[in-house]
Every structure is written in C-alpha cells, then in structure tokens.
C-alpha cells in the first residue's frame, strides 16, 4: 500500500455565512469492528440526476457485502463556478437542485456548498475540508461504548472521472497520492469507460481503490439531460420530480450554452469529452 502522504495545511477559506451540514451524519458506529466512512462525491451536478444519487446506494451495497467499512453519511459537493465546464449552471441553482434531490429522496445524503460558493478548490483540498469538519470540528464517531473513532473520508466517483487520473496534466501526482493514498475511493463503473483504462497507472494505490460494478446499466448523464431540455424533450423520471419542477419553474438549460466560452456543439448525446473541457487541466 502507498505510504500516507504528509498532512496538509488545515487552513480553509469558508464562503460567507457557511455552516457545515451534518444533520444526517451519524456519529455512532453500530459495529465497533468496522471502520466508519463518509462518502464524498465531487462533480458538476448540472443538473443532479438519479444516477448521481444511485452511486451512493451502489456504494452502500458494495460496502456491506465486501468490506469492513460502515457508512455514516454521504455528501454531494458541487464544484465552484470557476470550474467553467460547458453546461455548468450557477452554483446557486446547482446547490439548490442537489439539496432538493437529497432531502426528498434520501435519509442519509447531504449537500455541502463549501466548494460551490468560492474559488475553484482541488479535490484533494475538498477531501481535506471534509476530514477537518468531520474529524477535527465534529469529533468523528463513537462506538456504543463511547470509544472515539476517526471517520475515514472517501471519494465516490464514476469511472469516467477516475480515468482522467491517468491523463497527463489533469491531476498532480501529489494530489493523487493524497486522494488515493490517504483517503481512498469507490469507483462506480460507467458505460463507455473501461475499468482497466480508468485505473491504468493507479496500481500503486490499488488497496485503496474499490471498484463497483453497475449490475443494472444506466447511462443517464447531465449532458444528455441538458440536451433533452434544450430540444423540448421530457426528462421526467431521469431526475427527481422536484428537481424537474425547479428546472421548469426557473427556465433552466433552455439556452444553447451555459458557458459563454464553449460552443454548444462540443456537447453531444454521447457524452461530454474531458479533452474539450477547459477545466480539465487542473494540476496544482
Ligand atoms: N451514469 C453514471 N454512471 C456512473 N457514474 C456517474 C454517472 N453519471 C455521473 N457519474 C459520476 O458522478 C460524478 C459527478 O458527475 P458529473 O456531475 O460530472 O455528472 P455527469 O453526468 O458526468 O455530467 P456531464 O454530463 O455534465 O459531464 C462523477 O464522478 C461521475 O463520474
Ligand atoms: N486536480 C483536481 O483536483 C481535479 C482534476 C479534475 C477534476 N477534478 C474534480 O472532479 C470533478 C469533475 O467533475 P466533472 O465530471 O463534472 O467534470 C470536479 O469536482 C472537479 O473539481 C479535480
């Protein structure tokens, strides 16, 4: 297993009026023999879909059947507007849609707006922020006997995101070592990205990489949802009903491109390409 990298700075910049959400975080470990874990999914969520929410359920099943972890909570962390990805609606709308989705469809998912409402933050820093809030500020978890346990933060991602970790220039080595060496990840298989390709060159952290097969293939993507809306097609049952209503009420995604810097014809129903994404060169 890779050696844990040195601890980073614990200085974090919070957006104005920021409070870390923990109303659904369990801080009691049911099984004292297990390692408490919180899952964090980073992404655009423009808009959030049922697939984003299902990733957490898939991870929960996987964890119960294959690991000695116990999941105490899950977070969606929408990326900052400064990420400037094509189709990225304002953070305000994306955070609201994620909150509507999580509150309405789940009992254990929360939305953390920390990353969304400030300058772009690298994923390694986002995970450090969660570690700080959950372990340093909230004090981690306790067993039924009152014994303290540190909660492990782990990244939950689709295989397309993980495959970018093998692309030159997108992630720095030290960030990868921090994310995969110190925290670890659950990778949900995604149509169009082979797992071998996705985990190519990440072998040194293999003990911290858990691969989850999609037993029911579902290839909903935010790109397809945006395209459907622009074409006047229904997106009902691809995302939670209250999110569909919010999109309709606010007339979202009707414009040709949410990002003025990127022509809309770079998006296709087949999915967005990281290579076309100006935000994809993000090494520190
Ligand atoms: N259908 C899916 N299967 C597996 N993982 C998914 C799926 N859709 C999204 N994810 C994962 O969810 C996370 C957040 O994704 P993101 O917000 O980029 O959604 P997206 O649908 O890929 O968006 P876009 O189409 O705008 O690129 C990423 O880790 C991504 O890999
Ligand atoms: N170097 C990095 O930290 C790095 C590189 C690429 C993507 N990411 C993150 O991955 C997520 C990608 O989201 P999308 O799949 O919507 O592009 C975002 O949260 C982004 O911040 C981080």
Coordinates of N, CA and C and ligand atoms in Angstrom, one line a residue, residues 41-49 51-52 55 58 76 79 83 85-88 155-162 186-191 214 218-226 267-268 271-274 277, ligand 1:
X41 N -19.0 12.7 -3.0 CA -19.0 12.8 -4.5 C -18.8 14.2 -5.0
X42 N -17.7 14.4 -5.7 CA -17.4 15.8 -6.3 C -17.9 15.8 -7.7
X43 N -18.4 16.9 -8.2 CA -18.8 16.9 -9.6 C -19.5 18.2 -9.9
X44 N -20.0 18.3 -11.1 CA -20.7 19.5 -11.6 C -22.2 19.5 -11.1
X45 N -22.8 18.3 -11.2 CA -24.2 18.1 -10.9 C -25.1 19.2 -11.6
X46 N -25.0 19.3 -12.9 CA -25.6 20.3 -13.7 C -26.5 19.7 -14.8
X47 N -27.7 19.1 -14.4 CA -28.2 19.0 -13.1 C -27.9 17.7 -12.4
X48 N -28.2 17.5 -11.1 CA -28.1 16.2 -10.5 C -29.1 15.3 -11.1
X49 N -28.7 14.0 -11.2 CA -29.6 13.0 -11.8 C -29.8 11.8 -10.8
X51 N -28.8 9.0 -11.3 CA -27.5 8.2 -11.3 C -26.6 8.7 -10.3
X52 N -26.5 10.0 -10.1 CA -25.6 10.6 -9.1 C -26.1 10.0 -7.7
X55 N -25.4 6.2 -7.2 CA -24.0 5.9 -6.9 C -23.8 5.6 -5.4
X58 N -25.3 2.2 -4.5 CA -24.5 1.1 -5.1 C -23.3 1.0 -4.1
X76 N -22.8 15.2 -1.4 CA -22.6 15.8 -2.7 C -21.9 17.1 -2.6
X79 N -19.1 21.5 -7.7 CA -17.9 22.2 -7.9 C -18.2 23.7 -8.1
X83 N -14.9 26.5 -12.2 CA -14.5 25.3 -12.9 C -14.8 25.5 -14.4
X85 N -16.9 24.5 -16.6 CA -17.1 23.4 -17.6 C -18.4 23.8 -18.4
X86 N -18.4 23.3 -19.7 CA -19.6 23.6 -20.5 C -20.8 23.1 -19.8
X87 N -21.9 23.9 -19.9 CA -23.2 23.4 -19.3 C -23.3 23.6 -17.8
X88 N -22.2 24.3 -17.2 CA -22.2 24.5 -15.8 C -23.1 25.6 -15.4
X155 N -13.6 9.2 -1.5 CA -14.1 9.8 -2.7 C -15.0 8.8 -3.4
X156 N -16.2 9.2 -3.8 CA -17.1 8.4 -4.6 C -17.2 9.0 -6.0
X157 N -16.8 8.2 -7.0 CA -16.7 8.8 -8.4 C -17.1 7.7 -9.4
X158 N -17.5 8.2 -10.6 CA -17.7 7.3 -11.7 C -16.4 7.0 -12.4
X159 N -16.4 6.0 -13.2 CA -15.1 5.6 -13.8 C -14.6 6.6 -14.8
X160 N -15.5 7.5 -15.4 CA -15.0 8.5 -16.3 C -14.2 9.5 -15.6
X161 N -14.6 9.8 -14.4 CA -13.8 10.8 -13.6 C -12.4 10.2 -13.2
X162 N -12.5 8.9 -12.8 CA -11.2 8.3 -12.4 C -10.3 8.1 -13.6
X186 N -14.2 4.9 -4.0 CA -15.1 3.9 -4.6 C -15.4 4.4 -6.0
X187 N -15.1 3.5 -7.0 CA -15.3 3.9 -8.4 C -16.5 3.1 -8.9
X188 N -17.5 3.8 -9.4 CA -18.7 3.2 -10.0 C -18.5 3.1 -11.5
X189 N -18.6 1.8 -12.0 CA -18.4 1.6 -13.4 C -19.4 2.4 -14.2
X190 N -18.9 3.0 -15.3 CA -19.8 3.8 -16.2 C -19.6 3.4 -17.6
X191 N -20.7 3.2 -18.3 CA -20.7 2.8 -19.7 C -19.8 3.7 -20.5
X214 N -21.8 -1.8 -12.1 CA -23.2 -1.4 -12.2 C -24.0 -2.7 -12.6
X218 N -27.0 1.8 -16.4 CA -27.8 3.1 -16.6 C -26.9 4.2 -17.0
X219 N -27.1 4.7 -18.1 CA -26.1 5.7 -18.6 C -26.7 7.1 -18.7
X220 N -27.5 7.5 -17.7 CA -28.0 8.8 -17.7 C -26.8 9.7 -17.4
X221 N -26.8 10.9 -18.1 CA -25.7 11.9 -17.8 C -26.4 13.3 -17.8
X222 N -25.7 14.2 -17.1 CA -26.2 15.6 -17.1 C -26.2 16.1 -18.5
X223 N -25.2 15.8 -19.3 CA -25.2 16.3 -20.6 C -26.4 15.9 -21.4
X224 N -26.8 14.7 -21.3 CA -28.0 14.2 -22.0 C -29.2 14.9 -21.5
X225 N -29.3 15.1 -20.2 CA -30.5 15.8 -19.7 C -30.6 17.2 -20.2
X226 N -29.4 17.9 -20.2 CA -29.4 19.3 -20.7 C -29.8 19.3 -22.2
X267 N -20.8 19.5 -27.1 CA -21.6 18.5 -26.3 C -22.3 17.7 -27.3
X268 N -22.4 16.4 -27.0 CA -23.3 15.5 -27.8 C -24.0 14.6 -26.9
X271 N -22.2 12.1 -24.7 CA -21.5 12.5 -23.5 C -20.5 13.6 -23.8
X272 N -20.0 14.2 -22.7 CA -19.1 15.3 -22.9 C -17.7 14.8 -22.8
X273 N -16.8 15.4 -23.5 CA -15.4 15.0 -23.5 C -14.5 15.8 -22.6
X274 N -13.8 15.1 -21.7 CA -12.9 15.9 -20.8 C -11.9 16.6 -21.6
X277 N -12.7 20.1 -22.4 CA -13.1 20.8 -21.2 C -12.0 21.7 -20.8
Ligands
LIG1 N1 -24.2 7.3 -15.3 C1 -23.2 7.3 -14.4 N2 -22.6 6.2 -14.0 C2 -21.6 6.3 -13.2 N3 -21.1 7.4 -12.6 C3 -21.7 8.6 -13.0 C4 -22.8 8.6 -13.9 N4 -23.2 9.9 -14.0 C5 -22.4 10.6 -13.3 N5 -21.4 9.9 -12.6 C6 -20.4 10.3 -11.7 O1 -20.9 11.3 -10.9 C7 -19.9 12.3 -10.6 C8 -20.3 13.7 -10.9 O2 -20.6 13.7 -12.2 P1 -20.9 14.9 -13.1 O3 -21.6 16.0 -12.3 O4 -19.8 15.3 -13.9 O5 -22.1 14.3 -14.0 P2 -22.1 13.9 -15.5 O6 -23.4 13.3 -15.7 O7 -20.9 13.2 -15.9 O8 -22.0 15.4 -16.1 P3 -21.7 15.9 -17.5 O9 -22.6 15.1 -18.4 O10 -22.1 17.3 -17.4 O11 -20.3 15.7 -17.8 C9 -18.7 11.9 -11.4 O12 -17.8 11.1 -10.5 C10 -19.2 11.0 -12.5 O13 -18.3 10.0 -12.9

